[in-house]
PDB file of C-alpha atoms in Angstrom:
ATOM      1  CA  MET Y   3      23.871  -4.860   5.480  1.00 86.00           C
ATOM      2  CA  LEU Y   4      20.282  -5.282   4.343  1.00 86.00           C
ATOM      3  CA  TYR Y   5      21.252  -8.368   2.280  1.00 90.00           C
ATOM      4  CA  ALA Y   6      22.735  -9.892   5.430  1.00 94.00           C
ATOM      5  CA  VAL Y   7      19.447  -9.448   7.339  1.00 93.00           C
ATOM      6  CA  GLY Y   8      17.573 -10.884   4.458  1.00 92.00           C
ATOM      7  CA  PHE Y   9      19.754 -13.915   4.260  1.00 91.00           C
ATOM      8  CA  LEU Y  10      19.438 -14.433   7.970  1.00 93.00           C
ATOM      9  CA  GLY Y  11      15.686 -14.106   7.751  1.00 93.00           C
ATOM     10  CA  SER Y  12      15.537 -16.603   4.948  1.00 94.00           C
ATOM     11  CA  LEU Y  13      17.681 -19.052   6.854  1.00 93.00           C
ATOM     12  CA  LEU Y  14      15.632 -18.602  10.004  1.00 93.00           C
ATOM     13  CA  GLY Y  15      12.396 -19.175   8.080  1.00 93.00           C
ATOM     14  CA  ARG Y  16      13.736 -22.451   6.551  1.00 93.00           C
ATOM     15  CA  LEU Y  17      14.967 -23.685   9.973  1.00 94.00           C
ATOM     16  CA  LEU Y  18      11.672 -22.817  11.738  1.00 94.00           C
ATOM     17  CA  ARG Y  19       9.515 -23.521   8.837  1.00 93.00           C
ATOM     18  CA  ARG Y  20       7.719 -20.228   9.191  1.00 92.00           C
ATOM     19  CA  ASP Y  21       7.391 -17.063   7.196  1.00 92.00           C
ATOM     20  CA  THR Y  22       9.673 -14.257   8.309  1.00 92.00           C
ATOM     21  CA  PRO Y  23       9.128 -10.551   7.677  1.00 91.00           C
ATOM     22  CA  VAL Y  24      12.415  -9.996   5.791  1.00 92.00           C
ATOM     23  CA  THR Y  25      13.851 -12.488   3.391  1.00 94.00           C
ATOM     24  CA  LEU Y  26      16.543 -12.414   0.796  1.00 90.00           C
ATOM     25  CA  THR Y  27      13.884 -12.201  -1.806  1.00 92.00           C
ATOM     26  CA  SER Y  28      12.106  -9.354  -0.220  1.00 91.00           C
ATOM     27  CA  VAL Y  29      15.327  -7.475   0.078  1.00 91.00           C
ATOM     28  CA  ARG Y  30      16.069  -7.992  -3.667  1.00 90.00           C
ATOM     29  CA  LEU Y  31      12.599  -6.891  -4.649  1.00 90.00           C
ATOM     30  CA  LEU Y  32      13.222  -3.551  -2.726  1.00 86.00           C
ATOM     31  CA  ARG Y  33      15.491  -2.552  -5.691  1.00 82.00           C
ATOM     32  CA  PHE Y  34      12.545  -2.630  -8.110  1.00 82.00           C
ATOM     33  CA  THR Y  35       9.987  -0.667  -6.070  1.00 79.00           C
ATOM     34  CA  SER Y  36      10.018   3.053  -6.690  1.00 73.00           C
ATOM     35  CA  PRO Y  37       9.266   5.627  -4.081  1.00 80.00           C
ATOM     36  CA  LEU Y  38       5.675   6.986  -4.105  1.00 82.00           C
ATOM     37  CA  ASN Y  39       5.486  10.500  -5.673  1.00 87.00           C
ATOM     38  CA  HIS Y  40       2.241  12.290  -6.654  1.00 90.00           C
ATOM     39  CA  ASP Y  41       3.960  15.146  -8.557  1.00 93.00           C
ATOM     40  CA  LYS Y  42       2.784  13.859 -11.982  1.00 92.00           C
ATOM     41  CA  ALA Y  43      -0.848  13.666 -10.789  1.00 93.00           C
ATOM     42  CA  ILE Y  44      -0.612  17.292  -9.556  1.00 94.00           C
ATOM     43  CA  ARG Y  45       1.088  18.422 -12.693  1.00 95.00           C
ATOM     44  CA  GLU Y  46      -0.951  16.643 -15.356  1.00 96.00           C
ATOM     45  CA  LEU Y  47      -4.308  16.166 -13.707  1.00 96.00           C
ATOM     46  CA  GLY Y  48      -4.486  19.174 -11.375  1.00 95.00           C
ATOM     47  CA  TRP Y  49      -5.000  16.740  -8.430  1.00 91.00           C
ATOM     48  CA  GLU Y  50      -4.910  18.449  -5.007  1.00 91.00           C
ATOM     49  CA  PRO Y  51      -4.026  16.050  -2.251  1.00 89.00           C
ATOM     50  CA  ARG Y  52      -6.210  16.371   1.000  1.00 89.00           C
ATOM     51  CA  PRO Y  53      -5.495  15.349   4.535  1.00 94.00           C
ATOM     52  CA  THR Y  54      -5.632  11.576   5.081  1.00 93.00           C
ATOM     53  CA  ALA Y  55      -8.493  11.764   7.599  1.00 95.00           C
ATOM     54  CA  GLU Y  56     -10.642  13.764   5.099  1.00 94.00           C
ATOM     55  CA  ALA Y  57      -9.818  11.413   2.239  1.00 92.00           C
ATOM     56  CA  VAL Y  58     -10.804   8.320   4.318  1.00 94.00           C
ATOM     57  CA  ARG Y  59     -14.081   9.883   5.335  1.00 95.00           C
ATOM     58  CA  ARG Y  60     -14.911  10.812   1.643  1.00 94.00           C
ATOM     59  CA  ALA Y  61     -13.943   7.274   0.522  1.00 94.00           C
ATOM     60  CA  ALA Y  62     -16.207   5.714   3.263  1.00 96.00           C
ATOM     61  CA  ARG Y  63     -19.116   7.850   2.277  1.00 95.00           C
ATOM     62  CA  PHE Y  64     -18.603   6.989  -1.416  1.00 95.00           C
ATOM     63  CA  PHE Y  65     -18.437   3.173  -0.809  1.00 94.00           C
ATOM     64  CA  THR Y  66     -21.405   3.360   1.566  1.00 94.00           C
ATOM     65  CA  SER Y  67     -23.411   5.116  -1.136  1.00 93.00           C
ATOM     66  CA  VAL Y  68     -22.458   2.583  -3.736  1.00 92.00           C
ATOM     67  CA  ALA Y  69     -23.477  -0.272  -1.418  1.00 90.00           C
ATOM     68  CA  ASP Y  70     -26.743   1.516  -0.674  1.00 88.00           C
ATOM     69  CA  ALA Y  71     -27.493   2.119  -4.295  1.00 89.00           C
ATOM     70  CA  ARG Y  72     -26.894  -1.623  -5.067  1.00 88.00           C
ATOM     71  CA  ALA Y  73     -29.285  -2.521  -2.286  1.00 87.00           C
ATOM     72  CA  GLY Y  74     -31.934  -0.140  -3.670  1.00 82.00           C
ATOM     73  CA  HIS Y  75     -32.119   2.577  -1.038  1.00 65.00           C
ATOM     74  CA  SER Y  76     -30.181   5.699   0.022  1.00 52.00           C
ATOM     75  CA  ARG Y  77     -28.775   6.362   3.423  1.00 52.00           C
ATOM     76  CA  ARG Y  78     -28.925   9.941   4.783  1.00 53.00           C
TER      77      ARG Y  78
END
């Protein structure tokens, strides 16, 4: 079924001369992508996942501090 949708998307893209969200190529590539799994990071590195909102806040603070360090001052 997904291959039919991909085929139709590719055909529609060619006819309209526009990119389409799903093409036959994108459907074929789905076979090669593996699902995300962080079990190995937990097992081998002792990583403990945190809530997304907290992780985003920490990443923002980190990148802000790096930018500030490059600019030669610290933000507090």
